[in-house]
mmCIF file of C-alpha atoms in Angstrom:
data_model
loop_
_atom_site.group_PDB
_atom_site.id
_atom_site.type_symbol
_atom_site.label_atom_id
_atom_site.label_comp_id
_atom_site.label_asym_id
_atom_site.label_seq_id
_atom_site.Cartn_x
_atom_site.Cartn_y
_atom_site.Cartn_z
ATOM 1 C CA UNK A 1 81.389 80.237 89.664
ATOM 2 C CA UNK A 2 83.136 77.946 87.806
ATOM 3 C CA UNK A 3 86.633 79.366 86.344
ATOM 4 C CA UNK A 4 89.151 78.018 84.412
ATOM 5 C CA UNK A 5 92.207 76.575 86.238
ATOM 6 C CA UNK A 6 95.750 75.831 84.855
ATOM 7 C CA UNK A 7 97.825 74.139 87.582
ATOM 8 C CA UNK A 8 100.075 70.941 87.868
ATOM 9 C CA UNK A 9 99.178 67.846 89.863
ATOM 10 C CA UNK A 10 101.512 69.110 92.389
ATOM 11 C CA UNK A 11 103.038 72.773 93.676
ATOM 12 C CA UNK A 12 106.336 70.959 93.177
ATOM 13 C CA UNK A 13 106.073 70.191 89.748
ATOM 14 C CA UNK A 14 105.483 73.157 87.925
ATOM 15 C CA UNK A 15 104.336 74.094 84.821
ATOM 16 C CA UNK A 16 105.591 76.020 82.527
ATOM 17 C CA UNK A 17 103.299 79.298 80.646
ATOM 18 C CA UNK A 18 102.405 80.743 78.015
ATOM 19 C CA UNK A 19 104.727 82.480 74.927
ATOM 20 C CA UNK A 20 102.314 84.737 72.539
ATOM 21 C CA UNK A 21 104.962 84.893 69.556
ATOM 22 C CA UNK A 22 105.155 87.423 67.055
ATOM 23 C CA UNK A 23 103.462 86.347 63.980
ATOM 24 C CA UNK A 24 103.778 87.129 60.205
ATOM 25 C CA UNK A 25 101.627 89.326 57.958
ATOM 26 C CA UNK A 26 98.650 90.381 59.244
ATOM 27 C CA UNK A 27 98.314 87.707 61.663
ATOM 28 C CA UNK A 28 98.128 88.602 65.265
ATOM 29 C CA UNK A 29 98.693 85.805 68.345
ATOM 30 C CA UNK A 30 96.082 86.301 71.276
ATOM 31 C CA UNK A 31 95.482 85.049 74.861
ATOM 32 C CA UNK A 32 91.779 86.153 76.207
ATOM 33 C CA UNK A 33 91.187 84.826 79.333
ATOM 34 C CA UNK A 34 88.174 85.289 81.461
ATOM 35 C CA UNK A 35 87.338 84.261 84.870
ATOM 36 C CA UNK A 36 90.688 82.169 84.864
ATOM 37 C CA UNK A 37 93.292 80.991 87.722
ATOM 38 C CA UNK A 38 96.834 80.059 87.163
ATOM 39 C CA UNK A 39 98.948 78.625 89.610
ATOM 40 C CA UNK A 40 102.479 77.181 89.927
ATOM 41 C CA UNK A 41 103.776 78.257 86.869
ATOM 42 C CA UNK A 42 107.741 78.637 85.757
ATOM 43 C CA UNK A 43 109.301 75.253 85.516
ATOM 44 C CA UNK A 44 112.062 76.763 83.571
ATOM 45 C CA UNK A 45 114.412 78.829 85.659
ATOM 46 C CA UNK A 46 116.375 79.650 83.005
ATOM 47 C CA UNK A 47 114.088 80.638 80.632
ATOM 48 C CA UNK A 48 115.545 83.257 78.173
ATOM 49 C CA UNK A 49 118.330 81.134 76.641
ATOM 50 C CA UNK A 50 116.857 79.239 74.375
ATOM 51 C CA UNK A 51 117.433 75.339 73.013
ATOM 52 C CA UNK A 52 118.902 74.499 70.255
ATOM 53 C CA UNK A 53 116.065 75.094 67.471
ATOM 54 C CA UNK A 54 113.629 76.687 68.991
ATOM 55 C CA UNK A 55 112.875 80.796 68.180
ATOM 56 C CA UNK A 56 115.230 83.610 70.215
ATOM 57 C CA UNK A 57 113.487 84.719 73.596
ATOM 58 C CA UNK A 58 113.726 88.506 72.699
ATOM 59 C CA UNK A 59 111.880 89.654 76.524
ATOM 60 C CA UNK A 60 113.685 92.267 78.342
ATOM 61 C CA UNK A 61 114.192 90.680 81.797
ATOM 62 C CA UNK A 62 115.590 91.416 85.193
ATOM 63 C CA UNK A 63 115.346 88.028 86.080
ATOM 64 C CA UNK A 64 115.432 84.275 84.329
ATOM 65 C CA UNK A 65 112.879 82.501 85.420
ATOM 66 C CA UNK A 66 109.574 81.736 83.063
ATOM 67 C CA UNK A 67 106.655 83.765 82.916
ATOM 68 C CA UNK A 68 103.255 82.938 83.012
ATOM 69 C CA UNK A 69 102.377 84.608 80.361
ATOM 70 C CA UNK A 70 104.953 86.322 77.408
ATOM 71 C CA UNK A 71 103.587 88.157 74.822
ATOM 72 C CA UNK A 72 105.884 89.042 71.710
ATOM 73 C CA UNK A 73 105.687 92.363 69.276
ATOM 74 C CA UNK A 74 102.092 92.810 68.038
ATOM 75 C CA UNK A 75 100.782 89.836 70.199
ATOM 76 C CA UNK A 76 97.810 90.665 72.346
ATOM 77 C CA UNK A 77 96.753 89.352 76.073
ATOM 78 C CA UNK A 78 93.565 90.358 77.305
ATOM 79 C CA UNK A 79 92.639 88.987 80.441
ATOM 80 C CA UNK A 80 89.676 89.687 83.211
ATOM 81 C CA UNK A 81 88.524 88.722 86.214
ATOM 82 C CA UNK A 82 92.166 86.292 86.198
ATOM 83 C CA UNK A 83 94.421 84.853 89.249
ATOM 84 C CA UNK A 84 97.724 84.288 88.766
ATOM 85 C CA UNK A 85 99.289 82.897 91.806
ATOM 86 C CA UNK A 86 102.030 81.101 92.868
ATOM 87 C CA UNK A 87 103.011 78.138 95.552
ATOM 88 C CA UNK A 88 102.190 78.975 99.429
ATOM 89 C CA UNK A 89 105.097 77.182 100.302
ATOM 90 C CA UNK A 90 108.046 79.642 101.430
ATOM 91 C CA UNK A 91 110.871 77.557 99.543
ATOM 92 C CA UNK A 92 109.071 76.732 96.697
ATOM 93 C CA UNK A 93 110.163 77.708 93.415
ATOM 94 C CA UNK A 94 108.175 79.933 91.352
ATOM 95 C CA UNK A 95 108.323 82.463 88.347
ATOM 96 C CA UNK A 96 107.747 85.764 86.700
ATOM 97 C CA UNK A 97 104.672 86.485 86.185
ATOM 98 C CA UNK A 98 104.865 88.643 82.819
ATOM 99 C CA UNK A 99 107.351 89.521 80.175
ATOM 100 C CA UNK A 100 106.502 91.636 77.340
ATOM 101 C CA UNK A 101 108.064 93.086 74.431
ATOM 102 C CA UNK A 102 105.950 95.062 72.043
ATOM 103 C CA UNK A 103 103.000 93.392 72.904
ATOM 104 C CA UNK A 104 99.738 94.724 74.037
ATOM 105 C CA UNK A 105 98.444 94.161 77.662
ATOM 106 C CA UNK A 106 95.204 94.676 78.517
ATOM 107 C CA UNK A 107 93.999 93.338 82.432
ATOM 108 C CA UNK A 108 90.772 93.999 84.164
ATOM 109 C CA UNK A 109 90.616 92.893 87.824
ATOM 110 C CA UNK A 110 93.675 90.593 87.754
ATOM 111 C CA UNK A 111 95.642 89.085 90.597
ATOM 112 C CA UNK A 112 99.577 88.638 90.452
ATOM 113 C CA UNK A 113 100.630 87.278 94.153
ATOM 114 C CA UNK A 114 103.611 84.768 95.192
ATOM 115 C CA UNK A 115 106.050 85.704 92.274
ATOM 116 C CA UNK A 116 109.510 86.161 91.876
ATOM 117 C CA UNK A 117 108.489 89.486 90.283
ATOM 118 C CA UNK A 118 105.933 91.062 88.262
ATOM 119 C CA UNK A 119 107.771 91.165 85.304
ATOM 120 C CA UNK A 120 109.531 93.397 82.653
ATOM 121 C CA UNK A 121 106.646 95.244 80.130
ATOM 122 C CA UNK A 122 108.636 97.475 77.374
ATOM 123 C CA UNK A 123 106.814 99.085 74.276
ATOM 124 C CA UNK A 124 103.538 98.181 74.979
ATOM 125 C CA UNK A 125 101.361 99.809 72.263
ATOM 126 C CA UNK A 126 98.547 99.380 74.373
ATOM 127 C CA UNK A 127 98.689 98.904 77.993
ATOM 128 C CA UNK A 128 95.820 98.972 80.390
ATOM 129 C CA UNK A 129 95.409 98.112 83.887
ATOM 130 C CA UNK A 130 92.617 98.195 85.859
ATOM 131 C CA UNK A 131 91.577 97.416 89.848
ATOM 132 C CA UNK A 132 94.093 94.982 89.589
ATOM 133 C CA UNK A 133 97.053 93.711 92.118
ATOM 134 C CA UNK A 134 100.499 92.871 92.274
ATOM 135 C CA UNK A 135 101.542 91.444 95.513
ATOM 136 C CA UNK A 136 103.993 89.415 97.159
ATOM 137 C CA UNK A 137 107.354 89.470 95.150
ATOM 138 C CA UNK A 138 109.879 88.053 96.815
ATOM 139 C CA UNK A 139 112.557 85.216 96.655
ATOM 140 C CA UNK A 140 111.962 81.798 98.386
ATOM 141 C CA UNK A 141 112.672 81.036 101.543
ATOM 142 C CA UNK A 142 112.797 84.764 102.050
ATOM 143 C CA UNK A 143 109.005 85.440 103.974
ATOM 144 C CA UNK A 144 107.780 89.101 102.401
ATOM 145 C CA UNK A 145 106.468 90.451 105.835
ATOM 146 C CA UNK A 146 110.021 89.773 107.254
ATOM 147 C CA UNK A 147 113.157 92.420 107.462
ATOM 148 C CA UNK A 148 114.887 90.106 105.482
ATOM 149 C CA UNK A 149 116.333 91.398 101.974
ATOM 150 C CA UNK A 150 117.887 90.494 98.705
ATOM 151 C CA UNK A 151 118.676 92.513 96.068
ATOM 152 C CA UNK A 152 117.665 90.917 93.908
ATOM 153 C CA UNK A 153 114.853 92.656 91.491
ATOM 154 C CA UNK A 154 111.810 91.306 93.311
ATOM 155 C CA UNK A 155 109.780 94.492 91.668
ATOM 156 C CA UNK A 156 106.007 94.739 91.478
ATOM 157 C CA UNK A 157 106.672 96.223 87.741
ATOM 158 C CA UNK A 158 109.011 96.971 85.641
ATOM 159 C CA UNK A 159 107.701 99.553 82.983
ATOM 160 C CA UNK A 160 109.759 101.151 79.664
ATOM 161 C CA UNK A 161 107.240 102.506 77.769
ATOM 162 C CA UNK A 162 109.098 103.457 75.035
ATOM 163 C CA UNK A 163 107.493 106.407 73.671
ATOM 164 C CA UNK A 164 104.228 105.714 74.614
ATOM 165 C CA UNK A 165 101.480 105.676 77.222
ATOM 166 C CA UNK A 166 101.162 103.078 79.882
ATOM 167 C CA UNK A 167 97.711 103.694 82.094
ATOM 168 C CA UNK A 168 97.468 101.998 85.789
ATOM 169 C CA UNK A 169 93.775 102.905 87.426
ATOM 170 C CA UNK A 170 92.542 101.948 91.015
ATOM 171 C CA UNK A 171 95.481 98.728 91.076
ATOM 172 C CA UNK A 172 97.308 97.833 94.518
ATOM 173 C CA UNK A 173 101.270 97.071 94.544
ATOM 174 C CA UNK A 174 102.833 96.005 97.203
ATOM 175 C CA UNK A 175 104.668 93.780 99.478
ATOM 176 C CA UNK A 176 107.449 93.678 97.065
ATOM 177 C CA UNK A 177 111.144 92.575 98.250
ATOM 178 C CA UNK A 178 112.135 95.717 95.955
ATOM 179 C CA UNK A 179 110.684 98.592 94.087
ATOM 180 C CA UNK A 180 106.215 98.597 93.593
ATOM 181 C CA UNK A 181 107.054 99.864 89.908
ATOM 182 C CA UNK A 182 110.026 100.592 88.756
ATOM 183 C CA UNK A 183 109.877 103.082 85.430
ATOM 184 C CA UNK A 184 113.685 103.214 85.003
ATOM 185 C CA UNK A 185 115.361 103.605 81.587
ATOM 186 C CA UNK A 186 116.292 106.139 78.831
ATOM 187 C CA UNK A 187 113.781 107.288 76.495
ATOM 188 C CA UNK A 188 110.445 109.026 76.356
ATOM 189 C CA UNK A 189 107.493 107.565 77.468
ATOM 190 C CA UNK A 190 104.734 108.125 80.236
ATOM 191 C CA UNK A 191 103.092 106.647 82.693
ATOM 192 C CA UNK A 192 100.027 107.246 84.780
ATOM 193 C CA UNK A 193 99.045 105.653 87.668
ATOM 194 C CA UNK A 194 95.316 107.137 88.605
ATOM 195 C CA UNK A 195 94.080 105.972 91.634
ATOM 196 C CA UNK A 196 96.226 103.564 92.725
ATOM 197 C CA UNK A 197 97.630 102.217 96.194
ATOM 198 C CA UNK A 198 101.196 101.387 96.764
ATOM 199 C CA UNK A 199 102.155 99.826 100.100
ATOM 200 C CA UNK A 200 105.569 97.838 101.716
ATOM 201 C CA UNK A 201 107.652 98.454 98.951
ATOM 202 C CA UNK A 202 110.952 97.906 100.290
ATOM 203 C CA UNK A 203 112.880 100.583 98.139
ATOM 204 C CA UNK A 204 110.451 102.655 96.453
ATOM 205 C CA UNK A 205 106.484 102.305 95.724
ATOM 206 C CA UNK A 206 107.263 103.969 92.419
ATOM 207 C CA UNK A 207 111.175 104.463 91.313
ATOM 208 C CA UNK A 208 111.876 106.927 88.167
ATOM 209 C CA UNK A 209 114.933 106.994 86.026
ATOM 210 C CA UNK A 210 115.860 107.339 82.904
ATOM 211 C CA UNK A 211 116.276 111.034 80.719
ATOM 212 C CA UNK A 212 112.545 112.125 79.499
ATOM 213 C CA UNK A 213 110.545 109.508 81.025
ATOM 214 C CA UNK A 214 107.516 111.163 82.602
ATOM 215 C CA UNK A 215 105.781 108.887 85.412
ATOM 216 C CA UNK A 216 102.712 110.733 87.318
ATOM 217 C CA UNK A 217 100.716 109.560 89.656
ATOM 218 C CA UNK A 218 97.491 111.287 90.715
ATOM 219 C CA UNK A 219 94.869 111.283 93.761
ATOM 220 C CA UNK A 220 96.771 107.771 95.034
ATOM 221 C CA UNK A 221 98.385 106.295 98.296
ATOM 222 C CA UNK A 222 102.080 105.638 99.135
ATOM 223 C CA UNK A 223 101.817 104.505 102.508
ATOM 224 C CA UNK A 224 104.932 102.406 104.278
ATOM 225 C CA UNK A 225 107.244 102.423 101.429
ATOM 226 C CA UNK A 226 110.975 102.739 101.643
ATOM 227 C CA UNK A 227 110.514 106.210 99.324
ATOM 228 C CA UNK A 228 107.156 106.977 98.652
ATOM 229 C CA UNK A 229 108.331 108.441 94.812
ATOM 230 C CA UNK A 230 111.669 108.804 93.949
ATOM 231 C CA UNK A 231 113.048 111.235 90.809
ATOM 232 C CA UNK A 232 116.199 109.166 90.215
ATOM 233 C CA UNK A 233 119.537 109.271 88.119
ATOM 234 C CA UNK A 234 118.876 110.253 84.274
ATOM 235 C CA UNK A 235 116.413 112.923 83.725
ATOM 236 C CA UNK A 236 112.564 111.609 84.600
ATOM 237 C CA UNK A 237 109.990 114.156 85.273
ATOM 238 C CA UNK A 238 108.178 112.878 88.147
ATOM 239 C CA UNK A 239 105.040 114.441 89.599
ATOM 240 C CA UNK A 240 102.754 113.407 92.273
ATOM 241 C CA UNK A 241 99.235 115.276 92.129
ATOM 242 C CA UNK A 242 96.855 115.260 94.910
ATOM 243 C CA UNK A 243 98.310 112.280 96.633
ATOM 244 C CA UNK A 244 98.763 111.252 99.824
ATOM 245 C CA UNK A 245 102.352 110.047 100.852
ATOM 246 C CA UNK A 246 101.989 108.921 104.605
ATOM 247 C CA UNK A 247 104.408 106.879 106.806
ATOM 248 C CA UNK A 248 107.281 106.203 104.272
ATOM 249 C CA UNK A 249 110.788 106.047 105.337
ATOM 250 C CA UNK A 250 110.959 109.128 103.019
ATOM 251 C CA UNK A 251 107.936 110.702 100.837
ATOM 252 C CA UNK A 252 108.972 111.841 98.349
ATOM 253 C CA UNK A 253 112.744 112.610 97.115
ATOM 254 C CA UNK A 254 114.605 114.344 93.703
ATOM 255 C CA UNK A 255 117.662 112.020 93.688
ATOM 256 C CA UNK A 256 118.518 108.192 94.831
ATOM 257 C CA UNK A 257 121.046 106.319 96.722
ATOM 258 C CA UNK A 258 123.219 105.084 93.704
ATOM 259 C CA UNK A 259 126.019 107.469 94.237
ATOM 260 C CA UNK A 260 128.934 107.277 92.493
ATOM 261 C CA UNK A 261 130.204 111.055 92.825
ATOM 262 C CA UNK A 262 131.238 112.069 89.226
ATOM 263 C CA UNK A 263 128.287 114.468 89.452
ATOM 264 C CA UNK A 264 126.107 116.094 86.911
ATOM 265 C CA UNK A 265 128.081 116.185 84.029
ATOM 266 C CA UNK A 266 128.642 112.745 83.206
ATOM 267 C CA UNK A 267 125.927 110.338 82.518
ATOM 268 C CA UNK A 268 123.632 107.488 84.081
ATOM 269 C CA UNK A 269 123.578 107.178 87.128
ATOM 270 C CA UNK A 270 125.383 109.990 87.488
ATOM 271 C CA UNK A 271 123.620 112.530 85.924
ATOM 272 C CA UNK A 272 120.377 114.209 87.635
ATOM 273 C CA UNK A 273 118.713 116.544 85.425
ATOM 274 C CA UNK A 274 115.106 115.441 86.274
ATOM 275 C CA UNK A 275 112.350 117.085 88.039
ATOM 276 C CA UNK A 276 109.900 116.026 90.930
ATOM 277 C CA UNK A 277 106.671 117.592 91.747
ATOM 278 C CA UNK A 278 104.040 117.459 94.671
ATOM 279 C CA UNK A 279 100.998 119.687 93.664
ATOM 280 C CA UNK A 280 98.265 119.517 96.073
ATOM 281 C CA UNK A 281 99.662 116.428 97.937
ATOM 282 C CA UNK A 282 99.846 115.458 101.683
ATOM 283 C CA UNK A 283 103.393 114.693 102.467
ATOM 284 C CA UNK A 284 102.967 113.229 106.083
ATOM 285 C CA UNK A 285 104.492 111.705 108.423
ATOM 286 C CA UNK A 286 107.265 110.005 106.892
ATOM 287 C CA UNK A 287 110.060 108.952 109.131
ATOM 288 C CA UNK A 288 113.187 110.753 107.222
ATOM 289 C CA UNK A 289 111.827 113.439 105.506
ATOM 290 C CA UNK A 290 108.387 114.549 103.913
ATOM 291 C CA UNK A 291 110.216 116.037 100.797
ATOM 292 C CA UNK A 292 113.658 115.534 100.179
ATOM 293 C CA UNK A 293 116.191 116.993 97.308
ATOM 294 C CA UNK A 294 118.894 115.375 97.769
ATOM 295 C CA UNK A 295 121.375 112.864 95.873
ATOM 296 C CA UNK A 296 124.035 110.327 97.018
ATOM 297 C CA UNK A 297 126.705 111.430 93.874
ATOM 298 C CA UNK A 298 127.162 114.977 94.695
ATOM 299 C CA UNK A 299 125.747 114.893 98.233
ATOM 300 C CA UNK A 300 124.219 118.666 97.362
ATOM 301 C CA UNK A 301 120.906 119.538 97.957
ATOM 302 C CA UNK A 302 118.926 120.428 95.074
ATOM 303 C CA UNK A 303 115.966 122.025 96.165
ATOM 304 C CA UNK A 304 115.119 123.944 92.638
ATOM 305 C CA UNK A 305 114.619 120.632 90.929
ATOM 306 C CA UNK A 306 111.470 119.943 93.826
ATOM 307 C CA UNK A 307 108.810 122.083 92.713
ATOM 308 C CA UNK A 308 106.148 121.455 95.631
ATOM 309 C CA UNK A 309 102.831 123.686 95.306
ATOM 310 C CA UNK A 310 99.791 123.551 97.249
ATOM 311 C CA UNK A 311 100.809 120.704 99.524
ATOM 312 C CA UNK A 312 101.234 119.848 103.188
ATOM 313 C CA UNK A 313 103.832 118.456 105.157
ATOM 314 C CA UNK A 314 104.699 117.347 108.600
ATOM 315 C CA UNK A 315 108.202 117.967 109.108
ATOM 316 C CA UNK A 316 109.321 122.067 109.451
ATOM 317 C CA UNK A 317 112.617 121.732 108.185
ATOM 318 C CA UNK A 318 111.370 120.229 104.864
ATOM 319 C CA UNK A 319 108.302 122.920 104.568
ATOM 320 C CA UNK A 320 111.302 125.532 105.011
ATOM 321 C CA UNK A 321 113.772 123.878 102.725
ATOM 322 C CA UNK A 322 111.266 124.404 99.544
ATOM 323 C CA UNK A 323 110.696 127.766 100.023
ATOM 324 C CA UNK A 324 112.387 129.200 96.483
ATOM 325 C CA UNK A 325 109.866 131.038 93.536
ATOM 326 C CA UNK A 326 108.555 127.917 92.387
ATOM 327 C CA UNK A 327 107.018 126.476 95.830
ATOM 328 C CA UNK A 328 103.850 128.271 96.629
ATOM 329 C CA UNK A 329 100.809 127.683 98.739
ATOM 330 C CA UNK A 330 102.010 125.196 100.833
ATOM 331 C CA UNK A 331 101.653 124.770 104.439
ATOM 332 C CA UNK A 332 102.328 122.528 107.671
ATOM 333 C CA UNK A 333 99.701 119.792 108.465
ATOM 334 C CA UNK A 334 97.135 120.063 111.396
ATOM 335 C CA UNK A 335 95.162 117.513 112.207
ATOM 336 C CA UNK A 336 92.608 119.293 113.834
ATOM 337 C CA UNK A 337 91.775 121.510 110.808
ATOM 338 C CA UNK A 338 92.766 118.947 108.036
ATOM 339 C CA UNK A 339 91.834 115.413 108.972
ATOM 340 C CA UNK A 340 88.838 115.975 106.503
ATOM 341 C CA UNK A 341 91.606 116.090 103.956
ATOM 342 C CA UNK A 342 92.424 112.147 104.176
ATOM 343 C CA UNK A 343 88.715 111.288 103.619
ATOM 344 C CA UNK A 344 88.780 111.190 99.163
ATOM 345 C CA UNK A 345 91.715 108.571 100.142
ATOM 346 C CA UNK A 346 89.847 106.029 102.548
ATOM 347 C CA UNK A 347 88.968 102.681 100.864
ATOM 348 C CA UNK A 348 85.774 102.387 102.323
ATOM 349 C CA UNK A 349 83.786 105.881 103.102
ATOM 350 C CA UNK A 350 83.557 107.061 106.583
ATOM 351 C CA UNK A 351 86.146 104.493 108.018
ATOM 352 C CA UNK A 352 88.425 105.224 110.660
ATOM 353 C CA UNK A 353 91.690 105.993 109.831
#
């Protein structure tokens, strides 16, 4: 009833955020923040190169502009119940809205809308999200509903685990200008999205890349994404379990658009030694294809590294195309015998779809 609100005298006059830094000893730097809203943050546009003085800005980053909130090895943000929102003006400027690098991260029912992007999280020895949202990345002047695009790293997330375990439960992403979450990036690390929505994503609602990362998303939505999962370039081992993947331009795909046809030998983005997964999934209606196995370096198909088990699909062709020893028990979607199927997936009980 009465939160806490950080936010200049003006939407054009920004503010700038806040920069956990790492600390000495046994000392550990904190932000806890409860029933909190900050607005029209990232004054600084150029962020990461530091004045003259003042301590290096060590953040991974796809883009410059400040975050709201930075948090630095061993520092610590904990925030619930929290808004962090930026100006409702189309042209206005506006920032990330995280940047982490060793930190911790721990978010209960936060809100991340009207950013240039959701930020770049790497080696997060704790990370924890729960029925949160990240919506609305995009630039300005460029409206997130319209067919407009820039490439231009307007993702949701950006997640590099690092080794360890990242955790997403019942949190929306979408309306991003680029990928919902992007998990791209060498080196092990998981993460598990459980219960989550993803929705208008431009490119993917969840992008993999990167040799041994394993990102897995179970009993969620990827509805009206430009790829509902994508196993990219690297080696990720993707898996989508009991999901439903409805109305994307394509469901869900082994390979990506990069494409640079030196094949499977080399490395990067041209090697594809990964793995994608649909066990007990509904792979419907997406425009392209349901389940695809295809990349743009070699142009082969690669059905053998699409496992798909237990799962339905729309299209014929792609129910015949994964029909080798290690796809079993799936079948072609009819409405009239599995509508009752959608039902564990409607946000509110008994709804129409």
């Amino acid at each position: 009833a009465n939160p806490v609100v950080f936010a200049p005298q003006n939407t054009s006059n920004l503010w700038g955020g806040f920069w956990l830094q790492q600390q000495s000893g046994a000392n550990v730097a904190r932000l806890t923040a409860t029933g909190t809203i900050f607005c029209c943050w990232g004054a600084n546009q150029n962020w990461y190169t530091a004045p003259a003085g003042e301590p290096a800005r060590t953040f991974p980053h796809h883009r410059n502009e400040q975050p709201c909130i930075a948090t630095a090895a061993g520092a610590v943000t904990t925030l619930t119940d929290v808004a962090m929102v930026g100006p409702t003006g189309l042209s206005q400027t506006r920032g990330a809205a995280l940047a982490t690098n060793g930190g911790s991260l721990i978010f209960t029912r936060v809100l991340a809308q009207r950013c240039i992007t959701g930020g770049e999280q790497e080696g997060c020895p704790a990370f924890e999200m729960n029925a949160s949202a990240f919506i609305e990345m995009t630039e300005p002047g460029l409206d997130v509903d319209s067919e407009g695009f820039a490439d231009a790293d307007n993702d949701g997330l950006y997640l590099v685990p690092r080794g360890r375990t990242f955790n997403l439960r019942k949190t929306l992403i979408g309306w991003t200008k680029d990928d919902g979450v992007d998990t791209g990036g060498d080196g092990a690390g998981t993460v598990n999205f459980r219960g989550c929505w993803f929705e208008n994503c431009i490119h993917e609602g969840i992008s993999n890349s990167g040799v041994d990362r394993v990102p897995r998303s179970y009993d969620s939505v990827h509805f009206n994404n430009g790829q509902g999962m994508e196993c990219g370039y690297g080696g990720p081992h993707s898996l989508l379990s009991h999901c439903a993947v409805i109305g994307n331009m394509v469901g869900a795909r082994f390979g990506d658009n990069y494409g640079n046809n030196s094949g499977s030998s080399g490395s990067g983005t041209s090697q594809y030694l990964g793995d994608m997964t649909s066990a007990g999934s509904l792979l419907l209606y997406n425009y392209f294809h349901d389940s695809w196995a295809i990349d743009f370096s070699r142009w082969t198909y690669s059905n053998e590294r699409f496992t798909m088990t237990d799962s339905k699909v729309s299209k014929p062709g792609d129910l015949a195309a994964q029909n080798g020893v290690e796809d079993t028990g799936n079948s072609l979607w009819n409405p009239a015998a599995d509508g009752a199927l959608l039902a564990p997936f409607m946000p509110v009980p008994g709804s129409s779809v």
